[in-house]
Structure formats: structure tokens, C-alpha cells
């Protein structure tokens, strides 16, 4: 049951439970008042009717007892006495002025009522505030009989009733208070137990994550409001772990960058320093040597400039400071022109580049950025070629409505386990740096970042030429 449903149920119970308990206690108190009034001194609610019924029966019985002979009169009166309430009634029979028979509560006898009643002939009913009297007289032969039937007046003990009422009110109020407190206590546990358990799970999760246990995941399957919270917590923990691993990796990359940059800068700077010292010390004492020294210094300076330019370009892409102009371009014309414009330069440097068009495709790209991508790929193949003249084949195809461009070379290639890592910043296949002239690990990272900015995709495969194939896919304009 969800917390929302539990709250709704608890609100209903909070109203119904105290009402039901109070009603039950109030009903029991009414019963107590009823029995108090009924059992107090006096007839209560029903004794008056009972007395009238007894008078009617007594009249008939007296006629039978006193007007039909003297035999078995006492036995008949005993039977008659069973009709009266011994606590609230008193029966007194006189024979010829003397007490002949009595039964019941003798304290009810009231001479004043008896004198008043005897002044009335045959039958009489008299009463005062405390007592009621029924009088019946009869003659049987020479005998004269008087029947006096006393009954307490129809009243109740006000003090007892007031006490019971006061106690009842107190009990009802106490019942209301207790029922509310008990119901509230029960419902608090009923609702908060459902909240405390997931809060405890979340608290444990936060503690584990704060202690560095980024693999910790919450186990919570109850379908309630906390389930999405726990799922989001696990998702957050996964993202946090990825972020921490990325930060750790970036930190390692930064450290490696310092080493790589230090090494890559040290080599050309050392050469420049040596050749400058050779010039200043007069070692290059001929114009030919001086020219060769200066050309070497210039070449090393260009290497440093290219390295710094690559770092700057990648940093701009990383910080999204590179302004782009993405628009529809005919890829066949664009690639053909790009290859032709640099063919002669790379041919002289030992890289033979060819272009093959298998489809006429348009795509949305930034021309300047794409040209820099092409330049990085050409330079990468040139640096890693293991033949006097390397081959680079650029192929344009259409793949599911996109422009697919493959850059394949016949270089040494890389292992299957290294294909995914090629696009990582500062990654080198030559970890021992036995080839100082090889790349600095920025070129392919730049390619991936630049293609991503143009909403494209890039991947590495083994080339059919035997080396490495870099495949770039960009969207065709719809």
C-alpha cells in the first residue's frame, strides 16, 4: 500500500474509531443510568404500572379470599403475597381490627395514609410524596377485613442519578481522549513504519556512497512513492561512479599529458638548442652547414607549433568555444577538392592519396572543421606508415541516407583490443615511446570530438589495405 493510500485510510480511521468507541462507551453509560434509576429507591420507570396491575389482581384475590368463606385464607393470602415486590411493597390485612396477615417491606407502613383511606368506603387509592396506598375492605359473615397495600412513590434517587450522570460524562470524555490517543499512536506507527523503512534504506545508501562505496545499490521493490526515488538513487550512484572514474581517468590523462608534452617538447627543443649552440660556437663554419642547421631548427620549430596548435584546437572543441557553420555540402565535390589540394604535398612526403566516389551524397557539415579532420587523418597515416611510400584511400558511400567516408591506409594498423581506445585523448599505441616522431595522441581524439560536434559518428576498423580504416558518418540533409 502506498503512503498516499495509508494516509487516506488513517484519516478515515482517525474519524471513525473515536466515534465508534465513544458511541459504545456512551451506550454503556446510558445502560448504567437506566439500571441506576430502575434499581434506586422507588419503582423507577416500570414500578407504577406494576403497582396498578398488582392492585387489580389484589382486588380479585381479596374477593376470593374474604367473601367466599374462612377456609384456607392464610394459604390464599400467601399466594397473593407472591404478587408483590417485597422491597417496594407492603401488604397488611386486619381481621376485626387486629393484624391478621402481613408481607413485604413493613417500613412502608404509613398510619396517616391508612386513616385517610379508611374514611373512604370499600376501596380507596391515596398517596403522598413518599408512598402510595391501596385500601380494600370486605365483610365475610360476622368478620370484617381491611387490606392495605403500600407502595413506594414513583421517584428516583436524584443523588445517585446525578452521580451516575457525572461519572458517565467523565467516562465518555475520558473514552474520547483515550480513543484519540490510541488511534493516533496506532496510525502513527501504521503510516510512519511505511516511511521509516525506505528512509532507513536511503540513509544506508547515502552513508555507503559517502564512504566511497560507489558500487552500492539500493534493493527496494515495493510499489510506492519511494520506488522511483530508490531507482533514481541507483541511477545517480551509477552516474557518480562514471563521473569519478572519468575524473580519475582524466587525472591520469593529465599526468600522462605532462609527460607526453614534456617529452615531445624536449626532443625538438634539445635539437634546437644543440643546433643553436653549434651556430654560436662556430661549429657550423661553412654556409652549407649553417643552412642545414637553420633548416633543422625551422623544422623542429614547426613541429612544436603543430603540437601547440593541436592542443589549442582540441581545447576549444572541448570547451565548446569553436564556432561552427554547419550547412549542406555536396560531399563528392568537397572531398575531391580536399584530396586534390594536398595530393602533391603528401606525395612528396611519402603518402599516396586516392579518392573513390561510390555515391553522390550531400551532408550537413562544417567545411573548415571537416578539412581539419581530414588533415589529422592524413598526418596520422603519414606518421605511422612503415613503407617508403604509404597508401591512403578515401571512399565516399551512402549508408541508410547518410554520407559514409572511409579513410583507409596500408600502415601497420593496431590490434583489435586497441581500436576502441584510439579516440581517447593522449592515447598512444607506442607506450614505450620508442618512436619519438610518432603522434602525440591528440589527432584522433580531435577527429572524434569534431565529428561529434557535426552530429556525426566515427569508428575504427581494420583496413582492407592491411592498415587502419577510420570511418566517418554524417547526416544527409532531408
Coordinates of C-alpha atoms in Angstrom, one line a residue:
X1 CA 0.0 0.0 0.0
X2 CA 1.3 3.4 -0.9
X3 CA 1.9 6.1 1.6
X4 CA -0.9 8.2 0.0
X5 CA -3.4 5.3 0.5
X6 CA -2.2 4.8 4.0
X7 CA -2.7 8.4 4.8
X8 CA -6.2 8.3 3.4
X9 CA -7.1 5.2 5.4
X10 CA -5.6 6.7 8.6
X11 CA -7.7 9.8 8.1
X12 CA -10.8 7.7 7.8
X13 CA -9.9 5.6 10.8
X14 CA -8.9 8.7 12.8
X15 CA -12.6 9.8 12.5
X16 CA -14.4 6.5 12.7
X17 CA -12.5 4.9 15.5
X18 CA -13.0 7.6 18.2
X19 CA -16.7 8.0 17.1
X20 CA -17.4 4.2 17.4
X21 CA -15.5 3.9 20.7
X22 CA -17.3 7.0 22.1
X23 CA -20.7 5.7 21.0
X24 CA -20.1 2.3 22.6
X25 CA -19.0 3.9 25.9
X26 CA -21.9 6.3 25.8
X27 CA -24.3 3.5 25.2
X28 CA -22.9 1.6 28.2
X29 CA -23.2 4.7 30.3
X30 CA -26.9 5.1 29.3
X31 CA -27.5 1.5 30.3
X32 CA -25.8 2.2 33.7
X33 CA -28.0 5.3 34.2
X34 CA -31.1 3.2 33.3
X35 CA -30.3 0.5 35.7
X36 CA -29.4 3.0 38.4
X37 CA -32.8 4.7 38.0
X38 CA -34.5 1.4 37.8
X39 CA -32.9 -0.1 40.9
X40 CA -32.9 3.0 43.1
X41 CA -35.3 3.5 46.0
X42 CA -38.7 3.7 44.3
X43 CA -40.4 2.0 41.5
X44 CA -38.5 3.7 38.8
X45 CA -39.9 3.7 35.3
X46 CA -42.0 0.5 35.3
X47 CA -42.9 0.1 39.0
X48 CA -46.0 2.3 38.8
X49 CA -47.6 0.1 36.1
X50 CA -46.6 -2.9 38.1
X51 CA -48.4 -1.5 41.2
X52 CA -51.6 -0.8 39.2
X53 CA -51.5 -4.4 37.9
X54 CA -51.0 -5.7 41.4
X55 CA -54.0 -3.7 42.7
X56 CA -56.2 -5.2 40.1
X57 CA -55.1 -8.7 41.0
X58 CA -55.3 -8.0 44.7
X59 CA -58.9 -6.8 44.3
X60 CA -59.9 -10.0 42.7
X61 CA -57.9 -12.0 45.2
X62 CA -59.5 -10.2 48.2
X63 CA -62.9 -11.0 46.8
X64 CA -62.0 -14.7 46.6
X65 CA -60.3 -14.7 50.0
X66 CA -62.7 -12.8 52.2
X67 CA -66.0 -13.2 50.5
X68 CA -66.0 -16.9 50.0
X69 CA -65.6 -18.4 53.4
X70 CA -62.9 -18.6 56.1
X71 CA -61.2 -21.8 54.9
X72 CA -57.6 -21.6 53.8
X73 CA -57.5 -17.8 54.0
X74 CA -53.9 -17.7 55.0
X75 CA -52.9 -20.0 52.2
X76 CA -54.7 -17.8 49.8
X77 CA -53.1 -14.7 51.2
X78 CA -49.6 -16.4 50.8
X79 CA -50.4 -17.0 47.2
X80 CA -51.5 -13.4 46.9
X81 CA -48.3 -12.1 48.6
X82 CA -46.2 -13.7 45.8
X83 CA -47.6 -11.0 43.5
X84 CA -46.0 -8.1 45.4
X85 CA -42.4 -6.8 45.4
X86 CA -41.1 -7.4 48.9
X87 CA -38.7 -4.4 48.7
X88 CA -41.1 -1.8 47.4
X89 CA -44.5 -3.1 48.6
X90 CA -46.1 -4.0 51.9
X91 CA -49.3 -5.9 52.3
X92 CA -51.2 -5.6 55.7
X93 CA -54.5 -7.4 56.4
X94 CA -56.7 -6.7 59.5
X95 CA -59.4 -9.1 60.8
X96 CA -61.9 -7.4 63.1
X97 CA -59.3 -4.6 63.8
X98 CA -56.4 -6.9 64.5
X99 CA -53.4 -7.7 62.3
X100 CA -54.3 -10.9 60.5
X101 CA -51.6 -11.1 57.8
X102 CA -48.6 -9.0 56.6
X103 CA -46.0 -9.4 53.9
X104 CA -43.3 -7.2 52.3
X105 CA -41.4 -4.1 53.5
X106 CA -43.1 -3.1 56.8
X107 CA -41.2 0.2 56.8
X108 CA -43.6 1.5 54.2
X109 CA -46.5 1.5 56.7
X110 CA -47.9 5.0 57.0
X111 CA -50.7 5.5 59.6
X112 CA -51.8 8.8 58.2
X113 CA -52.5 7.3 54.8
X114 CA -54.3 4.4 56.5
X115 CA -56.6 6.8 58.4
X116 CA -57.3 8.7 55.2
X117 CA -58.1 5.6 53.3
X118 CA -60.4 4.1 55.9
X119 CA -62.5 7.2 55.7
X120 CA -63.4 6.1 52.2
X121 CA -65.8 3.3 51.8
X122 CA -64.9 -0.1 50.3
X123 CA -62.0 0.8 48.1
X124 CA -59.6 3.7 48.0
X125 CA -56.3 4.9 46.5
X126 CA -54.4 7.5 48.3
X127 CA -50.8 8.8 48.1
X128 CA -48.3 11.4 49.2
X129 CA -44.8 12.3 48.1
X130 CA -43.3 9.2 49.6
X131 CA -45.8 6.4 49.3
X132 CA -48.9 5.1 47.6
X133 CA -51.7 3.1 49.4
X134 CA -54.5 0.9 48.0
X135 CA -57.2 0.2 50.6
X136 CA -59.8 -2.5 50.3
X137 CA -62.4 -3.6 52.9
X138 CA -64.7 -6.6 52.9
X139 CA -67.2 -8.3 55.2
X140 CA -67.5 -12.1 55.4
X141 CA -70.3 -13.2 57.7
X142 CA -69.6 -11.7 61.1
X143 CA -66.0 -10.9 60.2
X144 CA -64.7 -7.6 58.9
X145 CA -61.4 -7.4 56.9
X146 CA -59.2 -4.4 55.8
X147 CA -56.5 -4.8 53.2
X148 CA -53.8 -2.2 53.0
X149 CA -51.3 -2.4 50.0
X150 CA -48.4 0.1 50.3
X151 CA -46.0 1.0 47.5
X152 CA -43.1 3.5 47.4
X153 CA -43.9 6.6 45.4
X154 CA -42.7 6.6 41.8
X155 CA -39.4 8.6 42.2
X156 CA -35.7 8.0 41.9
X157 CA -32.7 8.8 44.0
X158 CA -31.6 12.1 42.4
X159 CA -28.2 12.0 44.1
X160 CA -27.5 8.5 42.7
X161 CA -28.6 9.5 39.2
X162 CA -26.6 12.7 39.3
X163 CA -23.5 10.8 40.4
X164 CA -24.0 8.2 37.6
X165 CA -24.6 11.0 35.0
X166 CA -21.4 12.9 36.1
X167 CA -19.4 9.7 36.1
X168 CA -20.8 8.8 32.7
X169 CA -19.8 12.2 31.3
X170 CA -16.3 11.8 32.7
X171 CA -16.1 8.3 31.3
X172 CA -17.3 9.5 27.9
X173 CA -14.8 12.3 27.8
X174 CA -12.0 10.0 29.0
X175 CA -13.0 7.5 26.4
X176 CA -12.8 10.2 23.7
X177 CA -9.4 11.2 24.8
X178 CA -8.0 7.7 25.2
X179 CA -9.5 6.6 21.8
X180 CA -7.9 9.6 20.1
X181 CA -4.5 9.0 21.7
X182 CA -4.6 5.2 21.0
X183 CA -5.8 5.7 17.4
X184 CA -3.2 8.4 16.8
X185 CA -0.5 6.1 18.2
X186 CA -1.6 3.2 16.1
X187 CA -2.0 5.3 12.9
X188 CA 1.4 6.9 13.5
X189 CA 3.0 3.5 13.5
X190 CA 0.8 2.4 10.6
X191 CA 1.9 5.4 8.4
X192 CA 5.4 6.1 9.6
X193 CA 6.5 2.5 9.6
X194 CA 6.0 2.6 5.8
X195 CA 8.1 5.8 5.7
X196 CA 10.8 4.8 8.2
X197 CA 11.8 1.6 6.3
X198 CA 12.6 3.3 2.9
X199 CA 14.2 6.3 4.7
X200 CA 16.5 3.9 6.5
X201 CA 17.4 2.2 3.2
X202 CA 18.1 5.6 1.6
X203 CA 20.1 6.7 4.7
X204 CA 22.2 3.5 4.4
X205 CA 22.7 4.1 0.7
X206 CA 23.9 7.7 1.3
X207 CA 26.2 6.5 4.0
X208 CA 27.7 3.9 1.7
X209 CA 28.2 6.3 -1.1
X210 CA 29.7 9.0 1.2
X211 CA 32.2 6.3 2.4
X212 CA 33.3 5.8 -1.2
X213 CA 31.4 2.6 -1.9
X214 CA 30.1 3.6 -5.4
X215 CA 29.1 0.1 -6.3
X216 CA 26.4 0.1 -3.6
X217 CA 22.8 -0.1 -4.9
X218 CA 19.5 0.1 -3.1
X219 CA 17.3 -3.0 -3.0
X220 CA 13.7 -1.8 -2.9
X221 CA 10.8 -3.4 -4.9
X222 CA 7.7 -2.2 -3.1
X223 CA 5.4 -0.3 -5.5
X224 CA 5.0 3.0 -3.7
X225 CA 6.3 6.6 -3.8
X226 CA 9.8 5.6 -2.7
X227 CA 10.4 3.1 -5.6
X228 CA 11.2 5.8 -8.2
X229 CA 13.3 7.6 -5.6
X230 CA 15.4 4.4 -5.0
X231 CA 15.7 3.9 -8.7
X232 CA 16.9 7.4 -9.2
X233 CA 19.3 7.0 -6.4
X234 CA 20.8 3.9 -8.1
X235 CA 20.9 5.8 -11.4
X236 CA 22.6 8.7 -9.6
X237 CA 25.1 6.3 -8.0
X238 CA 25.9 4.8 -11.4
X239 CA 26.4 8.2 -12.9
X240 CA 28.5 9.3 -9.9
X241 CA 30.7 6.2 -10.3
X242 CA 31.1 7.0 -14.0
X243 CA 32.0 10.6 -13.2
X244 CA 34.5 9.6 -10.6
X245 CA 36.1 7.1 -13.0
X246 CA 36.1 9.7 -15.7
X247 CA 37.7 12.2 -13.3
X248 CA 40.3 9.6 -12.3
X249 CA 40.9 8.8 -15.9
X250 CA 41.2 12.5 -16.8
X251 CA 43.6 13.0 -13.9
X252 CA 45.7 10.1 -15.2
X253 CA 45.5 11.6 -18.7
X254 CA 46.6 15.0 -17.4
X255 CA 49.6 13.4 -15.8
X256 CA 50.3 11.5 -19.0
X257 CA 49.8 14.7 -20.9
X258 CA 52.5 16.4 -18.9
X259 CA 54.9 13.5 -19.5
X260 CA 54.0 13.4 -23.2
X261 CA 54.2 17.1 -23.8
X262 CA 57.4 17.3 -21.8
X263 CA 58.9 14.5 -23.9
X264 CA 57.6 15.8 -27.2
X265 CA 58.8 19.3 -26.5
X266 CA 62.1 18.2 -25.1
X267 CA 63.1 16.4 -28.2
X268 CA 62.7 19.3 -30.7
X269 CA 63.9 21.8 -28.1
X270 CA 67.0 19.8 -27.4
X271 CA 67.7 19.7 -31.1
X272 CA 67.1 23.4 -31.5
X273 CA 69.4 24.1 -28.5
X274 CA 72.1 21.9 -29.9
X275 CA 72.0 23.5 -33.4
X276 CA 71.9 27.0 -31.9
X277 CA 74.9 26.2 -29.8
X278 CA 76.6 24.8 -32.9
X279 CA 75.9 28.0 -34.7
X280 CA 77.1 30.2 -31.8
X281 CA 80.2 28.1 -31.1
X282 CA 81.2 28.2 -34.8
X283 CA 80.8 24.5 -35.4
X284 CA 78.8 25.3 -38.5
X285 CA 81.7 27.1 -40.1
X286 CA 80.5 26.8 -43.7
X287 CA 77.5 28.3 -45.4
X288 CA 76.2 24.8 -46.2
X289 CA 76.4 23.7 -42.5
X290 CA 74.8 26.9 -41.4
X291 CA 71.9 26.4 -43.8
X292 CA 71.4 22.8 -42.8
X293 CA 71.4 23.8 -39.1
X294 CA 68.9 26.6 -39.7
X295 CA 66.6 24.3 -41.7
X296 CA 66.7 21.7 -38.8
X297 CA 65.9 24.5 -36.3
X298 CA 63.0 25.6 -38.6
X299 CA 61.7 22.0 -38.9
X300 CA 61.7 21.5 -35.2
X301 CA 60.0 24.8 -34.6
X302 CA 57.2 23.8 -37.0
X303 CA 56.8 20.5 -35.0
X304 CA 56.4 22.5 -31.8
X305 CA 54.0 24.9 -33.5
X306 CA 51.8 22.0 -34.8
X307 CA 51.8 20.3 -31.4
X308 CA 50.6 23.5 -29.6
X309 CA 48.1 24.2 -32.4
X310 CA 46.6 20.7 -32.0
X311 CA 46.3 21.2 -28.2
X312 CA 44.7 24.6 -28.7
X313 CA 42.2 23.3 -31.2
X314 CA 41.2 20.3 -29.1
X315 CA 40.8 22.5 -26.0
X316 CA 38.5 24.8 -28.0
X317 CA 36.4 21.9 -29.0
X318 CA 36.3 20.5 -25.5
X319 CA 35.2 23.9 -24.1
X320 CA 32.7 24.3 -26.9
X321 CA 34.4 27.6 -27.9
X322 CA 34.8 26.5 -31.6
X323 CA 32.4 28.4 -33.8
X324 CA 30.8 26.2 -36.4
X325 CA 29.0 26.8 -39.7
X326 CA 27.1 23.6 -40.4
X327 CA 25.3 23.6 -43.8
X328 CA 24.5 21.4 -46.7
X329 CA 27.6 20.3 -48.7
X330 CA 28.0 18.0 -51.7
X331 CA 30.4 15.5 -50.2
X332 CA 31.8 14.2 -53.6
X333 CA 32.9 17.7 -54.8
X334 CA 34.1 18.6 -51.3
X335 CA 36.2 15.5 -50.8
X336 CA 37.6 15.6 -54.4
X337 CA 38.7 19.1 -54.0
X338 CA 40.2 18.4 -50.5
X339 CA 42.3 15.5 -51.8
X340 CA 43.5 17.3 -54.9
X341 CA 44.6 20.3 -53.0
X342 CA 47.0 18.4 -50.8
X343 CA 47.9 15.4 -53.1
X344 CA 51.2 16.9 -54.3
X345 CA 52.3 17.8 -50.8
X346 CA 51.7 14.4 -49.3
X347 CA 53.0 12.6 -52.4
X348 CA 56.3 14.3 -51.9
X349 CA 56.3 13.4 -48.2
X350 CA 55.7 9.7 -49.0
X351 CA 51.9 9.3 -48.8
X352 CA 49.9 8.4 -52.0
X353 CA 46.3 9.6 -51.6
X354 CA 43.4 8.4 -53.9
X355 CA 39.7 9.3 -53.8
X356 CA 36.9 7.0 -54.9
X357 CA 33.2 8.1 -55.3
X358 CA 30.6 5.3 -55.0
X359 CA 27.7 7.7 -54.4
X360 CA 26.7 11.3 -54.9
X361 CA 25.7 12.3 -51.4
X362 CA 25.0 15.6 -49.6
X363 CA 25.6 16.1 -45.9
X364 CA 25.4 18.8 -43.3
X365 CA 29.0 19.6 -42.1
X366 CA 31.3 22.5 -41.2
X367 CA 33.8 22.6 -44.1
X368 CA 36.7 24.1 -42.2
X369 CA 36.3 21.7 -39.3
X370 CA 35.9 18.7 -41.7
X371 CA 39.1 19.8 -43.5
X372 CA 41.0 19.8 -40.2
X373 CA 39.6 16.3 -39.6
X374 CA 40.9 15.2 -43.0
X375 CA 44.3 16.8 -42.3
X376 CA 44.6 15.0 -38.9
X377 CA 43.8 11.6 -40.6
X378 CA 46.4 12.2 -43.4
X379 CA 49.0 13.3 -40.9
X380 CA 48.3 10.2 -38.7
X381 CA 48.8 7.8 -41.6
X382 CA 51.9 9.6 -42.6
X383 CA 53.4 9.4 -39.2
X384 CA 52.7 5.7 -38.7
X385 CA 53.5 4.4 -42.2
X386 CA 56.0 1.6 -42.3
X387 CA 56.9 1.8 -46.0
X388 CA 58.8 4.4 -48.1
X389 CA 55.5 5.3 -49.8
X390 CA 52.3 4.7 -47.9
X391 CA 48.8 4.5 -49.4
X392 CA 45.7 6.3 -48.3
X393 CA 42.3 5.6 -50.0
X394 CA 39.3 7.9 -49.3
X395 CA 36.0 6.4 -50.3
X396 CA 32.6 8.1 -50.3
X397 CA 29.5 5.9 -50.0
X398 CA 25.8 6.2 -49.0
X399 CA 24.7 4.2 -46.0
X400 CA 21.0 4.4 -44.9
X401 CA 20.6 8.0 -46.0
X402 CA 24.0 9.2 -44.5
X403 CA 27.3 10.0 -46.0
X404 CA 29.9 7.4 -45.2
X405 CA 33.5 8.3 -45.8
X406 CA 36.3 5.7 -45.2
X407 CA 39.9 6.7 -44.8
X408 CA 42.0 3.5 -45.3
X409 CA 45.7 3.1 -45.2
X410 CA 48.2 0.3 -45.6
X411 CA 50.2 1.1 -42.4
X412 CA 50.9 -1.3 -39.5
X413 CA 47.4 -0.9 -38.1
X414 CA 46.6 -1.8 -34.5
X415 CA 45.2 -4.7 -32.5
X416 CA 41.5 -5.4 -32.1
X417 CA 41.8 -4.5 -28.4
X418 CA 43.2 -1.1 -29.3
X419 CA 40.5 0.0 -31.8
X420 CA 38.1 1.4 -29.2
X421 CA 40.9 3.3 -27.4
X422 CA 42.3 5.1 -30.4
X423 CA 40.0 8.1 -30.0
X424 CA 40.9 8.6 -26.3
X425 CA 42.8 11.8 -25.7
X426 CA 46.5 11.2 -25.3
X427 CA 46.3 7.5 -26.1
X428 CA 49.3 6.1 -27.9
X429 CA 49.9 2.6 -29.3
X430 CA 53.6 3.2 -28.7
X431 CA 53.6 3.4 -24.9
X432 CA 57.3 2.9 -24.7
X433 CA 57.8 5.9 -26.9
X434 CA 60.4 4.1 -29.0
X435 CA 59.3 6.2 -31.9
X436 CA 59.5 9.9 -30.8
X437 CA 58.4 11.1 -34.1
X438 CA 55.0 9.4 -33.8
X439 CA 51.8 11.3 -32.9
X440 CA 51.1 12.9 -29.6
X441 CA 47.7 11.2 -29.0
X442 CA 45.6 14.3 -29.9
X443 CA 44.9 13.7 -33.6
X444 CA 42.2 11.0 -33.4
X445 CA 40.7 12.5 -30.2
X446 CA 40.3 15.7 -32.2
X447 CA 38.7 13.8 -35.0
X448 CA 36.1 12.2 -32.8
X449 CA 35.3 15.4 -31.0
X450 CA 35.0 17.4 -34.2
X451 CA 32.7 14.8 -35.9
X452 CA 30.5 14.7 -32.8
X453 CA 30.1 18.5 -33.0
X454 CA 28.9 18.0 -36.6
X455 CA 26.3 15.4 -35.2
X456 CA 28.3 12.6 -36.9
X457 CA 29.8 9.3 -35.8
X458 CA 33.2 7.9 -36.1
X459 CA 34.7 4.4 -35.7
X460 CA 37.9 2.5 -36.4
X461 CA 38.2 -0.8 -38.2
X462 CA 40.9 -2.9 -39.8
X463 CA 41.6 -1.7 -43.3
X464 CA 41.3 -4.0 -46.4
X465 CA 44.6 -2.5 -47.4
X466 CA 46.1 -4.1 -44.3
X467 CA 46.3 -1.0 -42.0
X468 CA 43.8 1.2 -40.3
X469 CA 40.4 2.4 -41.5
X470 CA 38.7 5.4 -40.0
X471 CA 35.0 5.6 -40.9
X472 CA 33.1 8.9 -40.6
X473 CA 29.3 9.0 -41.0
X474 CA 27.5 12.3 -41.2
X475 CA 23.8 13.0 -41.7
X476 CA 22.4 13.7 -45.1
X477 CA 20.1 16.7 -45.2
X478 CA 16.4 15.7 -45.5

